[in-house]
Structure formats: structure tokens, C-alpha cells
PDB file of C-alpha atoms in Angstrom:
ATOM      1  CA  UNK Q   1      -7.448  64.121  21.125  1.00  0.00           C
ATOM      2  CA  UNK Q   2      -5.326  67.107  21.601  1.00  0.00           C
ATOM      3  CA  UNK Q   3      -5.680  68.714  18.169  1.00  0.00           C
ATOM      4  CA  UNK Q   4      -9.329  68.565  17.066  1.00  0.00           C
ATOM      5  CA  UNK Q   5      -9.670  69.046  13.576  1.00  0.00           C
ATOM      6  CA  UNK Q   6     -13.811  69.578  14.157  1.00  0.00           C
ATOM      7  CA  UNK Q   7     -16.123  70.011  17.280  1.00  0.00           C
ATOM      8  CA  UNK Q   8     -18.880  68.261  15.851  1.00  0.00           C
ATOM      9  CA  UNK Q   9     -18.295  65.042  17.278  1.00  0.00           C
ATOM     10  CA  UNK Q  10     -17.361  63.501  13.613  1.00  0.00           C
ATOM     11  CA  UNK Q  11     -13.632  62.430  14.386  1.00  0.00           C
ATOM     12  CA  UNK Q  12     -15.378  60.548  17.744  1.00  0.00           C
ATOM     13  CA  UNK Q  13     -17.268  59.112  15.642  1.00  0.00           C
ATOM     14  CA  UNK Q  14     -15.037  57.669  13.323  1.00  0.00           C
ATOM     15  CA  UNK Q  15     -12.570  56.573  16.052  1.00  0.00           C
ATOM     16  CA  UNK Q  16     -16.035  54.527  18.200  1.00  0.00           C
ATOM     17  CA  UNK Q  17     -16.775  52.778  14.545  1.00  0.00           C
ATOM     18  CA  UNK Q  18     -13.344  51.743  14.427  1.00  0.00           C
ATOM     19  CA  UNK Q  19     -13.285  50.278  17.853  1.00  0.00           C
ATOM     20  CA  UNK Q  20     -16.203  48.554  17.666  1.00  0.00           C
ATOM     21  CA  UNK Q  21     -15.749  47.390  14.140  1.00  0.00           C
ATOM     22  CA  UNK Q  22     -12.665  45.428  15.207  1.00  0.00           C
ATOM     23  CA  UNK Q  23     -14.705  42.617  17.120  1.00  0.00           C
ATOM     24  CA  UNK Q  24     -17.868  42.114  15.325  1.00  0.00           C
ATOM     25  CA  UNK Q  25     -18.543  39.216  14.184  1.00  0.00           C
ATOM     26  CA  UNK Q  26     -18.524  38.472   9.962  1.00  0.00           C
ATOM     27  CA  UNK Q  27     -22.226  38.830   9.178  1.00  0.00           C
ATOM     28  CA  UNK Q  28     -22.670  42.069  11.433  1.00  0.00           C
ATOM     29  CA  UNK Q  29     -22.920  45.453   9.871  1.00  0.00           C
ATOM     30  CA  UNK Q  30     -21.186  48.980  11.078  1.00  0.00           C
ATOM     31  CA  UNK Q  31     -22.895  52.060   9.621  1.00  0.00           C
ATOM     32  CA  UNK Q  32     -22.101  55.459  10.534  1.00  0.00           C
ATOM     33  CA  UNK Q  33     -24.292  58.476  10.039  1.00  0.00           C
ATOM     34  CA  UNK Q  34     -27.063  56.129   9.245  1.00  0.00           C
ATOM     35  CA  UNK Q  35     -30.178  57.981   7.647  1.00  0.00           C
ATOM     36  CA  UNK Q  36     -33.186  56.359   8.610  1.00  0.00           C
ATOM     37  CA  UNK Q  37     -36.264  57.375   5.972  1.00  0.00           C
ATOM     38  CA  UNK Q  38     -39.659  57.304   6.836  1.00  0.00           C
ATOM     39  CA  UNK Q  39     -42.631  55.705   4.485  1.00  0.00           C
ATOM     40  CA  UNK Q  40     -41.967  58.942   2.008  1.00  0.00           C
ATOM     41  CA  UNK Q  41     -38.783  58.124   1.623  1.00  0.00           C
ATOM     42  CA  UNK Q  42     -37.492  61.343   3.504  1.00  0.00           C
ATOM     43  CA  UNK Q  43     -34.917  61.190   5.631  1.00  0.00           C
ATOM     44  CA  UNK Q  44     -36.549  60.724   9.329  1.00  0.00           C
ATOM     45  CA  UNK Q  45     -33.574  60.943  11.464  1.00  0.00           C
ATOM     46  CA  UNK Q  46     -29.337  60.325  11.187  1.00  0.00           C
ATOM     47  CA  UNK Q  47     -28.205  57.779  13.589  1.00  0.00           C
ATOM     48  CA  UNK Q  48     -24.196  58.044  14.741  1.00  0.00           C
ATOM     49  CA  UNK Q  49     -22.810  54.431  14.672  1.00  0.00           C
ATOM     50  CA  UNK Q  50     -26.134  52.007  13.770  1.00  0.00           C
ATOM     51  CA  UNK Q  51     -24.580  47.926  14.305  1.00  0.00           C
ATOM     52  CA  UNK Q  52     -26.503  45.400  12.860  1.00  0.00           C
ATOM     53  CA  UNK Q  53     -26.941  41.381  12.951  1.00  0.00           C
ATOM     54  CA  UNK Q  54     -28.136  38.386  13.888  1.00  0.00           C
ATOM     55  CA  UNK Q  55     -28.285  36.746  17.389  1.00  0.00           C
ATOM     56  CA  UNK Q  56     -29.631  33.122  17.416  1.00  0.00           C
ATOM     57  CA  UNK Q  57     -32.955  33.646  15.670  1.00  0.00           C
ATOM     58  CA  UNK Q  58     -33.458  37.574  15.906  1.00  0.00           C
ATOM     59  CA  UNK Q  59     -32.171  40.613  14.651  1.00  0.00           C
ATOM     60  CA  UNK Q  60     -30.000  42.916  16.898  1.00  0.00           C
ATOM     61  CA  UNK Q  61     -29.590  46.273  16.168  1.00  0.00           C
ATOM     62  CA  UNK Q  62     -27.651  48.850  18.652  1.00  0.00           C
ATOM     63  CA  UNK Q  63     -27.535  52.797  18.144  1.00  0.00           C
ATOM     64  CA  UNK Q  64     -24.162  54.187  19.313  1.00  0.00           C
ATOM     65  CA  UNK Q  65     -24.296  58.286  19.688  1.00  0.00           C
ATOM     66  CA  UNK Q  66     -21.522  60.261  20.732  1.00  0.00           C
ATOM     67  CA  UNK Q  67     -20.792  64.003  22.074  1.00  0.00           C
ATOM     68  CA  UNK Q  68     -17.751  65.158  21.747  1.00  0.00           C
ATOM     69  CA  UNK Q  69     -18.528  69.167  22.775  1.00  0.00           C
ATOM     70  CA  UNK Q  70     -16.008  70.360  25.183  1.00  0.00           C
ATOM     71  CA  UNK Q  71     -17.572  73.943  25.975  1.00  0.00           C
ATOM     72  CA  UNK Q  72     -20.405  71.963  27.322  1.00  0.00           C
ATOM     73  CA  UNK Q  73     -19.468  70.094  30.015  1.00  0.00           C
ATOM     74  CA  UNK Q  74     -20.962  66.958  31.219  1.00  0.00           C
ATOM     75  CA  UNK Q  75     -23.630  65.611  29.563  1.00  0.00           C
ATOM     76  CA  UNK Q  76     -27.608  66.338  30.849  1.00  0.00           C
ATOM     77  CA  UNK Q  77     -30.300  63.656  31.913  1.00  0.00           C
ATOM     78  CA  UNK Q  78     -31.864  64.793  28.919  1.00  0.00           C
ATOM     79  CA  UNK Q  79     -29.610  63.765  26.227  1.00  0.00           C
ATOM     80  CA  UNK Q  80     -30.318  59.937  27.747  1.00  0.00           C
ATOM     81  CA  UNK Q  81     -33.722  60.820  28.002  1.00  0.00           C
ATOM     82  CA  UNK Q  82     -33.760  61.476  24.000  1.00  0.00           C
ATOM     83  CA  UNK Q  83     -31.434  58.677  23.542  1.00  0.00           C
ATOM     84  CA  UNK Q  84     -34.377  56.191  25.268  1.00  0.00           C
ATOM     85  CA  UNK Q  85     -36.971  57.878  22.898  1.00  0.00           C
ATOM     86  CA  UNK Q  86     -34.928  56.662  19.940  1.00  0.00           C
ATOM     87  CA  UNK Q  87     -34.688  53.245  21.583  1.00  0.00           C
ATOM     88  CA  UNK Q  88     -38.337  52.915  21.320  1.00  0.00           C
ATOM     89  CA  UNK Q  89     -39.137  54.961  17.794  1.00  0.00           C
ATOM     90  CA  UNK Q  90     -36.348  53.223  16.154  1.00  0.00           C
ATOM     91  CA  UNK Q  91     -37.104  49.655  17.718  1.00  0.00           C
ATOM     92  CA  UNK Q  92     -33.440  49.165  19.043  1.00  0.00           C
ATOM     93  CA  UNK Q  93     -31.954  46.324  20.772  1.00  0.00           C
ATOM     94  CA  UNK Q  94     -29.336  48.790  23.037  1.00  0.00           C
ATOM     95  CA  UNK Q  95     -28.394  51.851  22.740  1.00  0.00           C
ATOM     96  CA  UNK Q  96     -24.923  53.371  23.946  1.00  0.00           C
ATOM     97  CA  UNK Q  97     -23.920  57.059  24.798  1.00  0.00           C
ATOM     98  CA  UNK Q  98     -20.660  58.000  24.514  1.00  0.00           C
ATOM     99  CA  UNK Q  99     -19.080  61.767  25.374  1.00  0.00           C
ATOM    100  CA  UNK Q 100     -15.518  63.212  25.627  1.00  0.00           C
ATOM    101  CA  UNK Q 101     -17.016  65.260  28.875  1.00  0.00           C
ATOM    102  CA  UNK Q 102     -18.299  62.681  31.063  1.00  0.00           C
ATOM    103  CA  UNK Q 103     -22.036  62.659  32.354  1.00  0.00           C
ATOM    104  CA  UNK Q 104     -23.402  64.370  34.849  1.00  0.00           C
ATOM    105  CA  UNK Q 105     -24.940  62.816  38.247  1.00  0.00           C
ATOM    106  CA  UNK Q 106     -28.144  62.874  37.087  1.00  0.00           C
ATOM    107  CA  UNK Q 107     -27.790  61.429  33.932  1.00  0.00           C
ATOM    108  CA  UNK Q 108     -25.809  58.429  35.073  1.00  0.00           C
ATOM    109  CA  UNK Q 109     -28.893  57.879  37.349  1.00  0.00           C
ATOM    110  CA  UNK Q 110     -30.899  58.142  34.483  1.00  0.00           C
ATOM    111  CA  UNK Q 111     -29.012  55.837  32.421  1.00  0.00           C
ATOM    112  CA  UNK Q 112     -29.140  52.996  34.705  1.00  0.00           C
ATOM    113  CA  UNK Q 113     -33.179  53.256  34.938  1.00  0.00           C
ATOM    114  CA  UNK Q 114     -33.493  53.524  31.475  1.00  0.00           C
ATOM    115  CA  UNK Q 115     -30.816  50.950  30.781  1.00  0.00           C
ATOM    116  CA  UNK Q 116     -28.827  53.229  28.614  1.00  0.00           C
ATOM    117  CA  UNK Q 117     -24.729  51.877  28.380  1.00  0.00           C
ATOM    118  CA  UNK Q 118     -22.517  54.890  28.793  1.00  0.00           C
ATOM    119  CA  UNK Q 119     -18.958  55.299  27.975  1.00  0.00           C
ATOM    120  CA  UNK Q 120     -16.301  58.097  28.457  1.00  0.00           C
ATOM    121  CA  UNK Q 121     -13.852  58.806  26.143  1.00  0.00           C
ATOM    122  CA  UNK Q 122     -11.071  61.562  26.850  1.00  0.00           C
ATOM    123  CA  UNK Q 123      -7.906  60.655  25.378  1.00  0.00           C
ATOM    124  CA  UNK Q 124      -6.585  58.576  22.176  1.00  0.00           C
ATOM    125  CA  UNK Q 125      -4.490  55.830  24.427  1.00  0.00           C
ATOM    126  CA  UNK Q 126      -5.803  52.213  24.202  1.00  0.00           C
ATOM    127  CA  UNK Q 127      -6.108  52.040  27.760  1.00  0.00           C
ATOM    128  CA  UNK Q 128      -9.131  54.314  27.324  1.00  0.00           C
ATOM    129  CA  UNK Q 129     -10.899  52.062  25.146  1.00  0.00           C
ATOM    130  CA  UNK Q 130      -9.604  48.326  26.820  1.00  0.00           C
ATOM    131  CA  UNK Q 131     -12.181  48.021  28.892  1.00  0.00           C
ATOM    132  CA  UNK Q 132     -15.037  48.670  26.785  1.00  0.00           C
ATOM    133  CA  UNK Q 133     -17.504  45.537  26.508  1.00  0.00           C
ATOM    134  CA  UNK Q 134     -16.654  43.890  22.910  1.00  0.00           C
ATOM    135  CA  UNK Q 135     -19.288  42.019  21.009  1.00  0.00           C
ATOM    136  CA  UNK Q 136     -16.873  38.776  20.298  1.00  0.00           C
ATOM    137  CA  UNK Q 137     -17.520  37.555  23.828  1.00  0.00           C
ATOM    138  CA  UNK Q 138     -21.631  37.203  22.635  1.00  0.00           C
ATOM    139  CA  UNK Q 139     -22.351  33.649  23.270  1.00  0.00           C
ATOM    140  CA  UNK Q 140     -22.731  31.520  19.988  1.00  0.00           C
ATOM    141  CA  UNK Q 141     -24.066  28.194  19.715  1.00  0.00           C
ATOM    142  CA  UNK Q 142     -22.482  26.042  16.979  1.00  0.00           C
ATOM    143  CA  UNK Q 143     -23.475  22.424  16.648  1.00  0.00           C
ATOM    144  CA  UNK Q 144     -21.396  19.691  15.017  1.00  0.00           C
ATOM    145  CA  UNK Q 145     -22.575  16.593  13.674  1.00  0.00           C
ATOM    146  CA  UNK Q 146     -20.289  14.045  12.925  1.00  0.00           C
ATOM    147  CA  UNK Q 147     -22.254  11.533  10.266  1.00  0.00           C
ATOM    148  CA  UNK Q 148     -21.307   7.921  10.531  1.00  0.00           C
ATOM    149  CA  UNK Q 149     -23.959   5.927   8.638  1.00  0.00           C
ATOM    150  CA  UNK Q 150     -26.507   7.217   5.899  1.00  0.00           C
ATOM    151  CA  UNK Q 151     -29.533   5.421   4.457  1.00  0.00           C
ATOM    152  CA  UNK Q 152     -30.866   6.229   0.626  1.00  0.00           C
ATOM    153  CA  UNK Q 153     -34.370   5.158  -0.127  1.00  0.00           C
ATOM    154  CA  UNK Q 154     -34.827   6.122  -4.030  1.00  0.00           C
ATOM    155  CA  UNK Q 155     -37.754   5.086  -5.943  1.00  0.00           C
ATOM    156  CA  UNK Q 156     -37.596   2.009  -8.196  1.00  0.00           C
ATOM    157  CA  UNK Q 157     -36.626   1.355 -11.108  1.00  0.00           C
ATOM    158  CA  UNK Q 158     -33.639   3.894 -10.771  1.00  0.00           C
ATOM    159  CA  UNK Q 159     -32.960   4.428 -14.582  1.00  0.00           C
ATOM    160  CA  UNK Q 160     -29.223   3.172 -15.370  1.00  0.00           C
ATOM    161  CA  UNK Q 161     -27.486   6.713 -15.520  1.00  0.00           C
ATOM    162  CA  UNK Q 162     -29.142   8.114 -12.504  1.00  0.00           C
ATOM    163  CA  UNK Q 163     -27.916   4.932 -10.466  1.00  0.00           C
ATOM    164  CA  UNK Q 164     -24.147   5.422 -11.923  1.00  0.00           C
ATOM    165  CA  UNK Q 165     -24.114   8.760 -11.151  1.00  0.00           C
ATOM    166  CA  UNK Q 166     -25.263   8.177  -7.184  1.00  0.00           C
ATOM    167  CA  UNK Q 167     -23.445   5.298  -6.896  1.00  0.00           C
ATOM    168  CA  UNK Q 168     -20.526   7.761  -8.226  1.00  0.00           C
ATOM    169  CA  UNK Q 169     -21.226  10.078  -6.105  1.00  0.00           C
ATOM    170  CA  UNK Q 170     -21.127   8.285  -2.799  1.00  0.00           C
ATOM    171  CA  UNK Q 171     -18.267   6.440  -3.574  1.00  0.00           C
ATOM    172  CA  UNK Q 172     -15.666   6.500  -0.315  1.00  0.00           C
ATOM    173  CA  UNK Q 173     -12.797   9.580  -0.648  1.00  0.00           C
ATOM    174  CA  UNK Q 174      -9.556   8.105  -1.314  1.00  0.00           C
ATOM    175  CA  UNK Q 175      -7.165   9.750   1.568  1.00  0.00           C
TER     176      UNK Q 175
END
């Protein structure tokens, strides 16, 4: 990120929804700069990188704000301080923090209490970004059921064009 076209943390932005966009799974969502309105209608808040979906039978939604502000060194305690507020007014499942500057001792320690995931990013190479956790390793369960037998009850009399059209219907595949 040698040349920075802007300092206000869009290009991060756009380069952490591309990352994270690669692995999610089909029926997941990727919104950046996602406006949040209140019960007016207004606009309540702008969230970075808001990803969306289902896990199993709940909804998972994860908040993913970056810094990219070089003048300002590491980031404060208080950034992940605001960043657990919007955890809680938002109703979020996890929320990630991600800065071009690194964080400073006290907000790494304030991370881990408040369970907030923190990433740095400094450069454009992929090994930056290979060790970032990736959604695709969520565990899924997926049964298959492999029918072998099937039993029909249908009321009786079956009129004659209703029984020719199920008996049409079930007939064996030819392979």
C-alpha cells in the first residue's frame, strides 16, 4: 500500500471485503459501508464490512471495521472499547478490528477481554492476509438420505386419471 490514493481507510476497506468475500459460503452476504436506520428511517450508524448468514438454525452477523490512518499510530483501547459498544447496540455475532498501524498494548489487552478479533494489515502481499481465519472452515452439517423403499397410502376410490398419473409418475428411471 505504497501509493494511497485516500487516507480514509476506503481502499482498506475494499481490499478486507475482497478477502473475506472469497470464502463465504453461497447464501452469506458482504456489505460494505452498511447504513443501519433506526425506527425513523434515518440513518443510525455506517458499518465498514457488515457479513451476513445463516449458521445451523441462527443468524450470524459480524461487523468488520478498519483504520487505515498512518499519522496516528497504533490504535487506542478505546477504539475496541467503541467497537464492543456496537457489538451490543447492533446485536452482532463478532466483531473484527482491523488497522494498517497495529494496536497498541493496551488495546490488545482489551481486545482479548472483550473478545474483539484483531488483525494487522501493512502491506498488499498475500502473505499478509494467509493467515487470516476464513469462514469456509465453519463446520456444516449435511445429512444424506439414501431412500430404498417408499409406501403410498391414498384414499379410495382413486379416480382413474389420478391413479395413471401416480402410477406414471413412480414408474422406475430407465438408466
Amino acid at each position: 500500500m505504497s501509493k494511497r490514493k485516500r487516507n480514509d481507510g476506503t481502499q482498506l476497506e475494499k481490499l478486507v471485503t475482497y478477502i473475506e468475500g472469497l470464502h463465504l459460503p453461497d447464501n452469506w452476504t458482504i456489505t460494505p459501508r452498511a447504513l443501519v436506520k433506526n425506527e425513523d428511517g434515518q440513518v443510525d450508524a455506517e458499518l465498514d464490512i457488515l457479513i451476513q448468514g445463516p449458521v445451523g438454525t441462527t443468524h450470524f452477523s459480524w461487523l468488520i471495521e478498519c483504520r487505515d490512518r498512518p499519522k496516528g499510530g497504533r490504535q487506542s483501547a478505546s477504539w475496541i472499547e467503541q467497537l464492543t459498544t456496537r457489538r451490543t447496540r447492533f446485536n452482532l455475532s463478532k466483531v473484527t478490528a482491523v488497522s494498517t498501524t497495529g494496536f497498541s498494548g493496551p488495546a490488545l489487552r482489551a481486545a482479548k477481554k472483550f473478545d474483539i478479533d484483531i488483525r494487522e494489515f501493512r502491506t498488499l502481499s498475500p502473505e499478509e492476509f494467509a493467515q487470516w481465519p476464513e469462514l469456509k472452515h465453519m463446520p456444516i452439517r449435511v445429512d444424506y438420505v439414501n431412500v430404498t423403499t417408499v409406501t403410498f397410502a391414498f384414499k379410495l376410490p382413486t379416480p382413474p386419471e389420478a391413479d395413471e398419473a401416480i402410477r406414471e409418475f413412480l414408474k422406475t428411471p430407465e438408466v
